[in-house]
PDB file of C-alpha atoms and ligand atoms in Angstrom:
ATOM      1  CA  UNK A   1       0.000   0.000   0.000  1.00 91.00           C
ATOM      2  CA  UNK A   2       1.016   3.294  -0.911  1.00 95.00           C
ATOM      3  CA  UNK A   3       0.413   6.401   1.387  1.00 95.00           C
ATOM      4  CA  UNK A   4       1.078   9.640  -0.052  1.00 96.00           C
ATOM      5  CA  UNK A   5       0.585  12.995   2.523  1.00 95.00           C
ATOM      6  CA  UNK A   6       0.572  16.434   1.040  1.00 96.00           C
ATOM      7  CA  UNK A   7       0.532  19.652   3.090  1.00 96.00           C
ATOM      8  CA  UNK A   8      -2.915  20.810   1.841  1.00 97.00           C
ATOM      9  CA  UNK A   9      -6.181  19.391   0.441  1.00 98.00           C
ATOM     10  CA  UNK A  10      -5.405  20.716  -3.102  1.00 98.00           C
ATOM     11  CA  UNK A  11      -2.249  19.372  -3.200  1.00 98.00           C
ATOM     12  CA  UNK A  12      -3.964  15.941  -2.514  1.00 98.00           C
ATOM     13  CA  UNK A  13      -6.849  16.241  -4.651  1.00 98.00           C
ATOM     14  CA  UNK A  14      -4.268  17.652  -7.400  1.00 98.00           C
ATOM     15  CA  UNK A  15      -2.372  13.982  -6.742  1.00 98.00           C
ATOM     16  CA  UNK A  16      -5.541  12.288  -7.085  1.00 98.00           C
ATOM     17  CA  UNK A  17      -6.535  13.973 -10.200  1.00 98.00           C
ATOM     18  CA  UNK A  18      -3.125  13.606 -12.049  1.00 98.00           C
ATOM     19  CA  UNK A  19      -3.964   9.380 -11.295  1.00 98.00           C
ATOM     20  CA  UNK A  20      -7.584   9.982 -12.906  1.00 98.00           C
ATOM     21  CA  UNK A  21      -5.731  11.490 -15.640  1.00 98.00           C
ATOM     22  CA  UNK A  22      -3.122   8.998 -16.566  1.00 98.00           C
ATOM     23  CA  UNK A  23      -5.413   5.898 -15.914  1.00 98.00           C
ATOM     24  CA  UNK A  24      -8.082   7.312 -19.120  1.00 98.00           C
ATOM     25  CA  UNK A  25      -4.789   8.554 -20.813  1.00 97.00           C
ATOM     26  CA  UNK A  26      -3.548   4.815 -20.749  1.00 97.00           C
ATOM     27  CA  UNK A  27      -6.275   3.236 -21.424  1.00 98.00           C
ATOM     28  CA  UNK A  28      -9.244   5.656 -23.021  1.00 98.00           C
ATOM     29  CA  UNK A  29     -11.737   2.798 -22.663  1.00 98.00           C
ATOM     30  CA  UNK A  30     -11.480   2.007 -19.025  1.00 98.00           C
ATOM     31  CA  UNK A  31     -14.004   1.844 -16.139  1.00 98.00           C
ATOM     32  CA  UNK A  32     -13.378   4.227 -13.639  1.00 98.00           C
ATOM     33  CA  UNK A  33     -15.579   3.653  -9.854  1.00 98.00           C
ATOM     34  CA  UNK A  34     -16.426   7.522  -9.402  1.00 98.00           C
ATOM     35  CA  UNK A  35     -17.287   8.698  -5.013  1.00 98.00           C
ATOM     36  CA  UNK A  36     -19.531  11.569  -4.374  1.00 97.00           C
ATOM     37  CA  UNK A  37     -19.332  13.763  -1.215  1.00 95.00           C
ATOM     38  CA  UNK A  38     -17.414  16.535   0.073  1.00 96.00           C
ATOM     39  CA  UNK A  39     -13.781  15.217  -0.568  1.00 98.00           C
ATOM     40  CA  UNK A  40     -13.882  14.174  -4.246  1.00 98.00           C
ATOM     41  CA  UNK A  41     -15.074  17.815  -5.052  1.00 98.00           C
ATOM     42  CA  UNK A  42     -11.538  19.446  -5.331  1.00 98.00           C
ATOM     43  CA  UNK A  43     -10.714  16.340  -7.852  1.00 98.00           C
ATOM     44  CA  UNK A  44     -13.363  16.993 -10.246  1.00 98.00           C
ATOM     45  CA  UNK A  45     -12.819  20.467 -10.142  1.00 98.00           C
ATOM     46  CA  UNK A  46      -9.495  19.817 -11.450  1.00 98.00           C
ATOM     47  CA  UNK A  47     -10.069  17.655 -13.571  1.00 98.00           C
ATOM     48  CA  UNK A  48     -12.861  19.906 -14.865  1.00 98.00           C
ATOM     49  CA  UNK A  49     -10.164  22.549 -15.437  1.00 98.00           C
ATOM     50  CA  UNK A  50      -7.551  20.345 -17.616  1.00 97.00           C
ATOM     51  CA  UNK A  51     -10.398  19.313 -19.538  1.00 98.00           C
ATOM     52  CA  UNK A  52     -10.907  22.420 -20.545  1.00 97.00           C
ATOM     53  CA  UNK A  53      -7.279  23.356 -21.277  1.00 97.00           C
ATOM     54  CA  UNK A  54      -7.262  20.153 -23.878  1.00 95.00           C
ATOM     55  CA  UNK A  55      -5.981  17.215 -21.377  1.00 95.00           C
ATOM     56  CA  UNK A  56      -8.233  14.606 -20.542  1.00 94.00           C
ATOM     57  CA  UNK A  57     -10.901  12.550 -23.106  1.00 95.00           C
ATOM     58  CA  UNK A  58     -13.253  10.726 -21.518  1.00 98.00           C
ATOM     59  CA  UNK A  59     -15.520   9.821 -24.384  1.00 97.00           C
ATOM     60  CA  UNK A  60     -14.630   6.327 -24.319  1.00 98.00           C
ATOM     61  CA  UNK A  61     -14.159   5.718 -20.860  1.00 98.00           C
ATOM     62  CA  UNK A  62     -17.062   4.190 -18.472  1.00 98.00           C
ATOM     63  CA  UNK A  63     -18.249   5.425 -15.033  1.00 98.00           C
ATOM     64  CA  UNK A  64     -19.466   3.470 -12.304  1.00 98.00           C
ATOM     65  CA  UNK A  65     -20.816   5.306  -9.276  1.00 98.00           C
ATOM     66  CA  UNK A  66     -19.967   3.789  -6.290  1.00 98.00           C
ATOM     67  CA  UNK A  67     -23.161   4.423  -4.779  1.00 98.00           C
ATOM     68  CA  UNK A  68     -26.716   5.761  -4.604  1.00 97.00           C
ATOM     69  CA  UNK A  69     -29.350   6.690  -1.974  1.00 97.00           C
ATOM     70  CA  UNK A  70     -32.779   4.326  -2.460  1.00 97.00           C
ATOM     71  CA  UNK A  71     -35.939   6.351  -2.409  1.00 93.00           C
ATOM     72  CA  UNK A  72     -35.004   9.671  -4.313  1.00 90.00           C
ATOM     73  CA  UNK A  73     -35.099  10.174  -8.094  1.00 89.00           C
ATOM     74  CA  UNK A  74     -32.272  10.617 -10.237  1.00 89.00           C
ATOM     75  CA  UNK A  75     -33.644  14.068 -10.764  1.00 89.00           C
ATOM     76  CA  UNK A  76     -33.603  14.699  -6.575  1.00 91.00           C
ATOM     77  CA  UNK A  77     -30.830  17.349  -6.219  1.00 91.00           C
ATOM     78  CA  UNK A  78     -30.012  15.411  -2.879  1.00 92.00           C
ATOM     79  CA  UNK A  79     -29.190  12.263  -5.163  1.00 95.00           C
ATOM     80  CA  UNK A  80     -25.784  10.887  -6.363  1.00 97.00           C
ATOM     81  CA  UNK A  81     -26.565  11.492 -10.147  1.00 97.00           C
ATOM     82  CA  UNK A  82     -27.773  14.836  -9.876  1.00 97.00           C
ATOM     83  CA  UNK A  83     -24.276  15.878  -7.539  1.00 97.00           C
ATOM     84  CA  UNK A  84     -22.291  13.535 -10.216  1.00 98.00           C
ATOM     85  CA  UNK A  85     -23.829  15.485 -13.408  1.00 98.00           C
ATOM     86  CA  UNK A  86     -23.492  19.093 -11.722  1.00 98.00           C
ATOM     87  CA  UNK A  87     -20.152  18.163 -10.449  1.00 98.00           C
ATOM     88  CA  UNK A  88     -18.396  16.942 -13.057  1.00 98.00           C
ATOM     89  CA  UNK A  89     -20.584  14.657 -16.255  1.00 98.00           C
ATOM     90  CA  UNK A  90     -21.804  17.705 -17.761  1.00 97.00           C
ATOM     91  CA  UNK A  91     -18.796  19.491 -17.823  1.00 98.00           C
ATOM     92  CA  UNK A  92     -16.356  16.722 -19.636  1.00 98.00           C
ATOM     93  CA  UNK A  93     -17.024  14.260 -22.404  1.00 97.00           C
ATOM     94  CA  UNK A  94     -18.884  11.614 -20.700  1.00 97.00           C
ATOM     95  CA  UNK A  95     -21.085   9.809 -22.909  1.00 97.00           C
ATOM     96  CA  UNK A  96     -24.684   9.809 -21.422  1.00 97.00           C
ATOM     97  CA  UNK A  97     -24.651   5.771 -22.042  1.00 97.00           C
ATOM     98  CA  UNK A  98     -21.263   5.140 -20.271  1.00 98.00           C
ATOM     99  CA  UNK A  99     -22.446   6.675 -17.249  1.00 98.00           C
ATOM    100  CA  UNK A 100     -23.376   3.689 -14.470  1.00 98.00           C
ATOM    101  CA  UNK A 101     -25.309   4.959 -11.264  1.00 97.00           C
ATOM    102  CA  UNK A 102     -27.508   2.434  -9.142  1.00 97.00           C
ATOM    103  CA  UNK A 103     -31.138   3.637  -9.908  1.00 96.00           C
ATOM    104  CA  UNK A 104     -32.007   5.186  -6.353  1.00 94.00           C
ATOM    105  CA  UNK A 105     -35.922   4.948  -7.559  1.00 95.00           C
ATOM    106  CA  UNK A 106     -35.954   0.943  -8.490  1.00 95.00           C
ATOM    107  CA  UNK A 107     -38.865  -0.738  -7.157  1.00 94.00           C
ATOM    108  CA  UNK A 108     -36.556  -3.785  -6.150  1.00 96.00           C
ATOM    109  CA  UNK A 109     -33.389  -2.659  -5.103  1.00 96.00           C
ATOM    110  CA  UNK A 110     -31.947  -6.036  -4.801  1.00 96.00           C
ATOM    111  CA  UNK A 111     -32.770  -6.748  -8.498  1.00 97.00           C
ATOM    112  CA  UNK A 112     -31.467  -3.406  -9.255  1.00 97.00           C
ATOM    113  CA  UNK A 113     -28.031  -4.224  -6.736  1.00 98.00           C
ATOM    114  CA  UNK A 114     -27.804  -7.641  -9.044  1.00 97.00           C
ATOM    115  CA  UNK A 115     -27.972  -5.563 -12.391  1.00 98.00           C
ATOM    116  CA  UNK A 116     -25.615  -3.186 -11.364  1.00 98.00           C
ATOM    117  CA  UNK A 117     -22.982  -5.952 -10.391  1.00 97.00           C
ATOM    118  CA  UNK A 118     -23.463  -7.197 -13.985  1.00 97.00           C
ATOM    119  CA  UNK A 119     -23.154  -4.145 -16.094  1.00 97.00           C
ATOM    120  CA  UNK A 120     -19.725  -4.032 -13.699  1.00 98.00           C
ATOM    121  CA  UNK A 121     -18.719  -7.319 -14.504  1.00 97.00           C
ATOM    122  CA  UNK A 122     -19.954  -7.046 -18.291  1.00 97.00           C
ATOM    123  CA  UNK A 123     -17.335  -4.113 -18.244  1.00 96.00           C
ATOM    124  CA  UNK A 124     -14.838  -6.125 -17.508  1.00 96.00           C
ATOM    125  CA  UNK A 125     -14.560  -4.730 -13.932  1.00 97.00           C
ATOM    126  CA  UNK A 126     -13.440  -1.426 -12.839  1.00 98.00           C
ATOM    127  CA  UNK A 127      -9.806  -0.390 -13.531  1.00 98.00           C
ATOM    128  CA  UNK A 128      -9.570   2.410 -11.264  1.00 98.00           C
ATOM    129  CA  UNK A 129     -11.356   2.858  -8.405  1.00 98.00           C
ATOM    130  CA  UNK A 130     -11.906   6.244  -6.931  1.00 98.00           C
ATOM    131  CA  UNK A 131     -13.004   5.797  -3.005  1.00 98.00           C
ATOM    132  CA  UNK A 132     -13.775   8.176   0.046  1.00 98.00           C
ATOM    133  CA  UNK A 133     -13.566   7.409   3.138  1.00 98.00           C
ATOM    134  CA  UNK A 134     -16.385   8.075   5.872  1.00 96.00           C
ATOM    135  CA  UNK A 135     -15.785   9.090   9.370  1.00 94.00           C
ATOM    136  CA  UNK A 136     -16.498   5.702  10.596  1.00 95.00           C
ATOM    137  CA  UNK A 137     -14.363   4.471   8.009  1.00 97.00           C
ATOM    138  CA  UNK A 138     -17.043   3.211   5.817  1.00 97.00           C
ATOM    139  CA  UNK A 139     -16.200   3.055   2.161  1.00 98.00           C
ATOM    140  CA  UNK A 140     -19.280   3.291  -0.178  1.00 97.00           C
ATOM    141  CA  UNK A 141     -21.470   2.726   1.878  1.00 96.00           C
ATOM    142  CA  UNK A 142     -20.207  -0.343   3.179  1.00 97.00           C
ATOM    143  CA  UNK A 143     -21.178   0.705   7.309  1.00 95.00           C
ATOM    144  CA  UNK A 144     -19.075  -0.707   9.981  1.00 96.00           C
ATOM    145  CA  UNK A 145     -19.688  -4.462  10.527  1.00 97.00           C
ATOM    146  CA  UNK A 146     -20.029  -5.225   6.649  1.00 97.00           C
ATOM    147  CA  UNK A 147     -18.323  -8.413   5.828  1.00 98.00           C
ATOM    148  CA  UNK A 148     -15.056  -7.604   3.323  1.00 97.00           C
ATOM    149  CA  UNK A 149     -16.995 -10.004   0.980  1.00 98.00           C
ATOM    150  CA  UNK A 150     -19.822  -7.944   0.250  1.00 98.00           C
ATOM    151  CA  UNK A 151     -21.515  -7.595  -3.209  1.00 98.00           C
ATOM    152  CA  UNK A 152     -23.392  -4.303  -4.441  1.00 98.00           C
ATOM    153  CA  UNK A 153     -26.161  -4.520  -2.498  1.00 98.00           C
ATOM    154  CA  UNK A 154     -29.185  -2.538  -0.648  1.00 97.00           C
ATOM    155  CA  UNK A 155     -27.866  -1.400   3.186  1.00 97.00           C
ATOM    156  CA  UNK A 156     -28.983   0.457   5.854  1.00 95.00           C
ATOM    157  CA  UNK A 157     -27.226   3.776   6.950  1.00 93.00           C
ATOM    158  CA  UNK A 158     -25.832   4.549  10.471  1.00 91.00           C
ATOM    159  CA  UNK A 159     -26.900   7.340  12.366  1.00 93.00           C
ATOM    160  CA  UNK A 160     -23.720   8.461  11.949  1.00 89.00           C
ATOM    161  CA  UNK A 161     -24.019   8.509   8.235  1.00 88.00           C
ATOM    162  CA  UNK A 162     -26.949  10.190   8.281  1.00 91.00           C
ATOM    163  CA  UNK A 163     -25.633  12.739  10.948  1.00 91.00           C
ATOM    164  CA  UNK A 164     -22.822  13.784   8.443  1.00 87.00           C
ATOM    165  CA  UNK A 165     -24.809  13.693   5.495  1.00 88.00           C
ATOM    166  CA  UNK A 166     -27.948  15.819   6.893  1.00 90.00           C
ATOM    167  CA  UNK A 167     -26.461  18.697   5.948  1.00 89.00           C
ATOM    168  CA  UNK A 168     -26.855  17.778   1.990  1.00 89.00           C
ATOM    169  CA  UNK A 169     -30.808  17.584   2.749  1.00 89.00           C
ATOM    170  CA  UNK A 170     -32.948  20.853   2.602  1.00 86.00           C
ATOM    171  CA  UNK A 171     -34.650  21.498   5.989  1.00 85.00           C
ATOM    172  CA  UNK A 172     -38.177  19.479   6.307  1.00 83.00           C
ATOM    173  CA  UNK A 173     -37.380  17.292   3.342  1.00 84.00           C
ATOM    174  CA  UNK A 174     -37.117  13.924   3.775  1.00 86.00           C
ATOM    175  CA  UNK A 175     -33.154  11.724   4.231  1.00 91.00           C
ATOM    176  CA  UNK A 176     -32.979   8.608   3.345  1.00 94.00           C
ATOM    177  CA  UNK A 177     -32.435   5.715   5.486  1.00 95.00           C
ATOM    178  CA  UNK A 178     -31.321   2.886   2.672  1.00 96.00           C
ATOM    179  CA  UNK A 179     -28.493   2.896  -0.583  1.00 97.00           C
ATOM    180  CA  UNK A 180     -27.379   0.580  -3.298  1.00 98.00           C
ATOM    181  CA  UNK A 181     -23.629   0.469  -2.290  1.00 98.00           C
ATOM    182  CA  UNK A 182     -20.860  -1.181  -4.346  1.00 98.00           C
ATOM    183  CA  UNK A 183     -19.928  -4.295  -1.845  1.00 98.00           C
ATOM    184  CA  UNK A 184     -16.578  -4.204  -0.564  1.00 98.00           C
ATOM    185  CA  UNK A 185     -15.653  -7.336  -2.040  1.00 98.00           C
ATOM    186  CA  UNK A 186     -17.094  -5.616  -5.265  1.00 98.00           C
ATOM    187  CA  UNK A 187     -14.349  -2.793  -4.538  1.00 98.00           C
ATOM    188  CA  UNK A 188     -11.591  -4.857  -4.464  1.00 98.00           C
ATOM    189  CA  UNK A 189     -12.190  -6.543  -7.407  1.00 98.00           C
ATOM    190  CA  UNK A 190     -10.894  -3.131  -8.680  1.00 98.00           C
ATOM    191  CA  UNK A 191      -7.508  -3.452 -10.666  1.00 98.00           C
ATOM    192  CA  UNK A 192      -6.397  -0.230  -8.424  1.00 98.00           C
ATOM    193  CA  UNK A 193      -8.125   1.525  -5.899  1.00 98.00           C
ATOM    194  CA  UNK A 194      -7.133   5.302  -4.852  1.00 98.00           C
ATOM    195  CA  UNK A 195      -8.297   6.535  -1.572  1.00 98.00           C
ATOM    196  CA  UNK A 196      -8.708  10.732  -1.131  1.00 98.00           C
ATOM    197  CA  UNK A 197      -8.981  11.435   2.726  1.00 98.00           C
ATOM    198  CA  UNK A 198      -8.360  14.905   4.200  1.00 98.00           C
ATOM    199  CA  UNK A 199      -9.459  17.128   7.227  1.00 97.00           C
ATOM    200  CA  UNK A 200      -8.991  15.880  10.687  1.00 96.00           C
ATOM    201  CA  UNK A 201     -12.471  15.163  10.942  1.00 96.00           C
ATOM    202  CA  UNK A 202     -10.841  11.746   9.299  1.00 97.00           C
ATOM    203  CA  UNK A 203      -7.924  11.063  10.994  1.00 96.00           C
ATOM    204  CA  UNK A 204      -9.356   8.604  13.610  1.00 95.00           C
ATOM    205  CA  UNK A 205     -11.135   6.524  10.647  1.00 97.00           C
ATOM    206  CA  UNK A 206      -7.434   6.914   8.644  1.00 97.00           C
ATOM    207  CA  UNK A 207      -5.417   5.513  11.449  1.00 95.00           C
ATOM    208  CA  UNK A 208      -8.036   2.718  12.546  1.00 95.00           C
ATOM    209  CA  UNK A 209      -8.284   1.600   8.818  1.00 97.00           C
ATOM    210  CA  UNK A 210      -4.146   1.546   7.861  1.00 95.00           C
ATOM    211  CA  UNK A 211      -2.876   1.077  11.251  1.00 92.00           C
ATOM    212  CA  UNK A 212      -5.486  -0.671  12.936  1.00 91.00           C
ATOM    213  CA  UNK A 213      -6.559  -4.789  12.864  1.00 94.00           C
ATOM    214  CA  UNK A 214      -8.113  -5.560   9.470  1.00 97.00           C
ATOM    215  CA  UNK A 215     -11.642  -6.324  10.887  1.00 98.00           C
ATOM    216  CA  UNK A 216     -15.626  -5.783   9.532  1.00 98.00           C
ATOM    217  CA  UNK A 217     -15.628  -2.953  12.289  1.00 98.00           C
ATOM    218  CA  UNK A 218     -13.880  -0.934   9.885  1.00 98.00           C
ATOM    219  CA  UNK A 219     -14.270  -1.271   6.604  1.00 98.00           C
ATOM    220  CA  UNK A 220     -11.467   0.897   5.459  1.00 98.00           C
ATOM    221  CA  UNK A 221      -9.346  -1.744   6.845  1.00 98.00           C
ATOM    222  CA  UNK A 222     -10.240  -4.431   3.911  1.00 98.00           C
ATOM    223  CA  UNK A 223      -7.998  -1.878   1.486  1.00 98.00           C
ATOM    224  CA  UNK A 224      -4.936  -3.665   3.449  1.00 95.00           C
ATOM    225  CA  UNK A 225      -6.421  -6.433   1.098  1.00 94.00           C
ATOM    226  CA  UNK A 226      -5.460  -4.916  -1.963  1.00 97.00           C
ATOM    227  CA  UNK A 227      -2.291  -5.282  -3.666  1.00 94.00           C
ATOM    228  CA  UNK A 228      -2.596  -1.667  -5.220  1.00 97.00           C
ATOM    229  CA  UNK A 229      -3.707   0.851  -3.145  1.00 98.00           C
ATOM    230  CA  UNK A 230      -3.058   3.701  -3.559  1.00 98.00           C
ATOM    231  CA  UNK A 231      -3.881   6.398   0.458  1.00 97.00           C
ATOM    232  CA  UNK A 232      -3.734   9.960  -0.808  1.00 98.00           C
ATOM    233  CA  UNK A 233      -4.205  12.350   2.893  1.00 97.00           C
ATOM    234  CA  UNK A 234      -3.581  15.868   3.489  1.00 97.00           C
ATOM    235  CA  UNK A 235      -1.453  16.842   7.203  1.00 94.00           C
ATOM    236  CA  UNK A 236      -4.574  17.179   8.883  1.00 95.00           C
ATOM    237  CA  UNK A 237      -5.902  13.443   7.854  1.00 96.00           C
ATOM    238  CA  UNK A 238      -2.479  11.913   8.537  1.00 95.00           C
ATOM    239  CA  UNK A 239      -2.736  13.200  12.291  1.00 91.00           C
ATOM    240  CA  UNK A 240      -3.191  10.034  14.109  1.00 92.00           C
ATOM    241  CA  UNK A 241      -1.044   8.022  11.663  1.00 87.00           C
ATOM    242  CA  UNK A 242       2.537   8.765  13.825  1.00 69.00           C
ATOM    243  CA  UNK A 243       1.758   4.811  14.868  1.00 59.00           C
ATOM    244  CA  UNK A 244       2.440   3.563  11.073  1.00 61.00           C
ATOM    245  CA  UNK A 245       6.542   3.411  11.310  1.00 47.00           C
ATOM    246  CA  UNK A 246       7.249   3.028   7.492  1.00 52.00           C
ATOM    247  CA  UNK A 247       5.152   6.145   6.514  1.00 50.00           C
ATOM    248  CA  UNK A 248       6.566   7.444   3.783  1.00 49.00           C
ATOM    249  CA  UNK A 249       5.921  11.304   3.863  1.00 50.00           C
ATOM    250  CA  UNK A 250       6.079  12.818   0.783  1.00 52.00           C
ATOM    251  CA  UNK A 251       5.091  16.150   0.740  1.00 47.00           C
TER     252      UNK A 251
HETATM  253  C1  LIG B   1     -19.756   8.654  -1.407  1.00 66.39           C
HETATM  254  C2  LIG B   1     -19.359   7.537  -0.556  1.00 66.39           C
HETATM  255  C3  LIG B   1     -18.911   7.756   0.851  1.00 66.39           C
HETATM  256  C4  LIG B   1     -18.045   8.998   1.021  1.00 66.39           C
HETATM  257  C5  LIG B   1     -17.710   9.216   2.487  1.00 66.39           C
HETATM  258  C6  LIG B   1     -16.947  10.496   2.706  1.00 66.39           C
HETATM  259  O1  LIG B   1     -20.125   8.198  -2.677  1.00 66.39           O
HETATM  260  O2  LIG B   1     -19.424   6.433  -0.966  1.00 66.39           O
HETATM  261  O3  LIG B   1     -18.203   6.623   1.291  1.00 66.39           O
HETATM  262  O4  LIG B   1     -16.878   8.865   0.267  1.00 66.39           O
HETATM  263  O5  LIG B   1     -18.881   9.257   3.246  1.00 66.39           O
HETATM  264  O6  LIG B   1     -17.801  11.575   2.442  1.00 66.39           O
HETATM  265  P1  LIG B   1     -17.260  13.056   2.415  1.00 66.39           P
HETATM  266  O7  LIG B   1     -16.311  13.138   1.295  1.00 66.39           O
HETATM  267  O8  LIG B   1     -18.479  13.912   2.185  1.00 66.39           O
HETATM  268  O9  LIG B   1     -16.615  13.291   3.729  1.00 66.39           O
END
């Protein structure tokens, strides 16, 4: 595993970005697994920004959203496609039919967790996946306790989840409890995985899930499972990773 710190958050989302970059420069056809949320924003931006000074084509490439809330639209401005289209699809070359989102609105979400593991698979699998990481360490939406063997599948969200995530929901309207999450096992499938976490806010769920046991209690701890990961963290993110005696600090 690979941890890279930078001084700032734009340093590490410019780090980040520079990996999106090459991966669809090497290989314009692959399948990228795309996070939503607060962290990835400073990534798309970028990226948004050498698209439009010529570098970057993503017209062949395919997206796969890593996850999506059950119960809200597409069209909901609370959703995951409405935040992916805004933040970044409409600004770059996306084609509408590459773009892979769980539908939040399916009647059967299990039916609709099965599709979306095929259209993955049909794909090939995901070459490079993009991941978050919550304050309780959850990736996707994989909560604390989630087996590392998981499948895209329908879960319930902690209160914790929902805590940090209220502040995306208008006042009076309604959050939703339930998501179509890529599985963890589904994750690292993925030929690389990079993870973006910065702000101290995540330092606890940093150092339980790279210096901590690997266990279903945290579920950043399965990326220890993957022979190339790559931990992207800003100072503040690092804080509480002094225990981790190789770090290599390259800032
Ligand atoms: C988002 C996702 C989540 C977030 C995590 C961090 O698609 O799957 O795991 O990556 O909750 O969220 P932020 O970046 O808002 O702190």
């Amino acid at each position: 595993m690979e941890i890279i710190v930078k001084d700032t958050v734009d340093e590490a989302s410019a780090i980040v970005a520079e990996i999106l970059l090459r991966q669809v420069e090497e290989k314009p056809d692959c399948a990228l697994g795309l996070p939503t949320g607060a962290t990835p924003l400073g990534v798309y931006a970028r990226l948004i920004e050498d698209f439009r000074n010529g570098c970057g084509c993503y017209n062949r490439a395919h997206a796969f959203n890593l996850d999506e809330y059950l119960g809200i639209p597409g069209t909901d401005t609370a959703s995951y496609a409405f935040y992916m289209r805004e933040n970044l699809f409409r600004h770059i070359d996306f084609m509408q039919r590459n773009i892979h989102i769980p539908d939040g609105s399916a009647a059967d979400a299990s039916a609709e967790a099965t599709r979306y593991e095929t259209q993955i698979a049909a794909r090939g699998g995901i070459d490079l996946m993009f991941l978050g990481l919550g304050r309780n360490a959850h990736i996707g939406f994989n909560e604390p306790g989630s087996p590392h063997d998981t499948r895209t599948r329908r879960v319930a969200l902690t209160a914790s989840t929902m805590e940090a995530n209220a502040r995306y929901f208008a006042p009076g309207s309604r959050q939703p409890t339930h998501a179509i999450t890529m599985g963890i096992g589904t994750i690292l499938e993925s030929r690389r995985i990079v993870v973006l976490a910065t702000g101290i806010e995540k330092a606890s769920a940093v150092a339980a899930s790279l210096a901590g046991p690997m266990t279903d209690a945290v579920p950043g701890s399965a990326l220890a499972r993957h022979a190339h990961t790559t931990i992207v963290l800003d100072r503040d993110a690092a804080h509480e990773l002094d225990r981790i005696l190789a770090l290599e600090i390259d800032a």
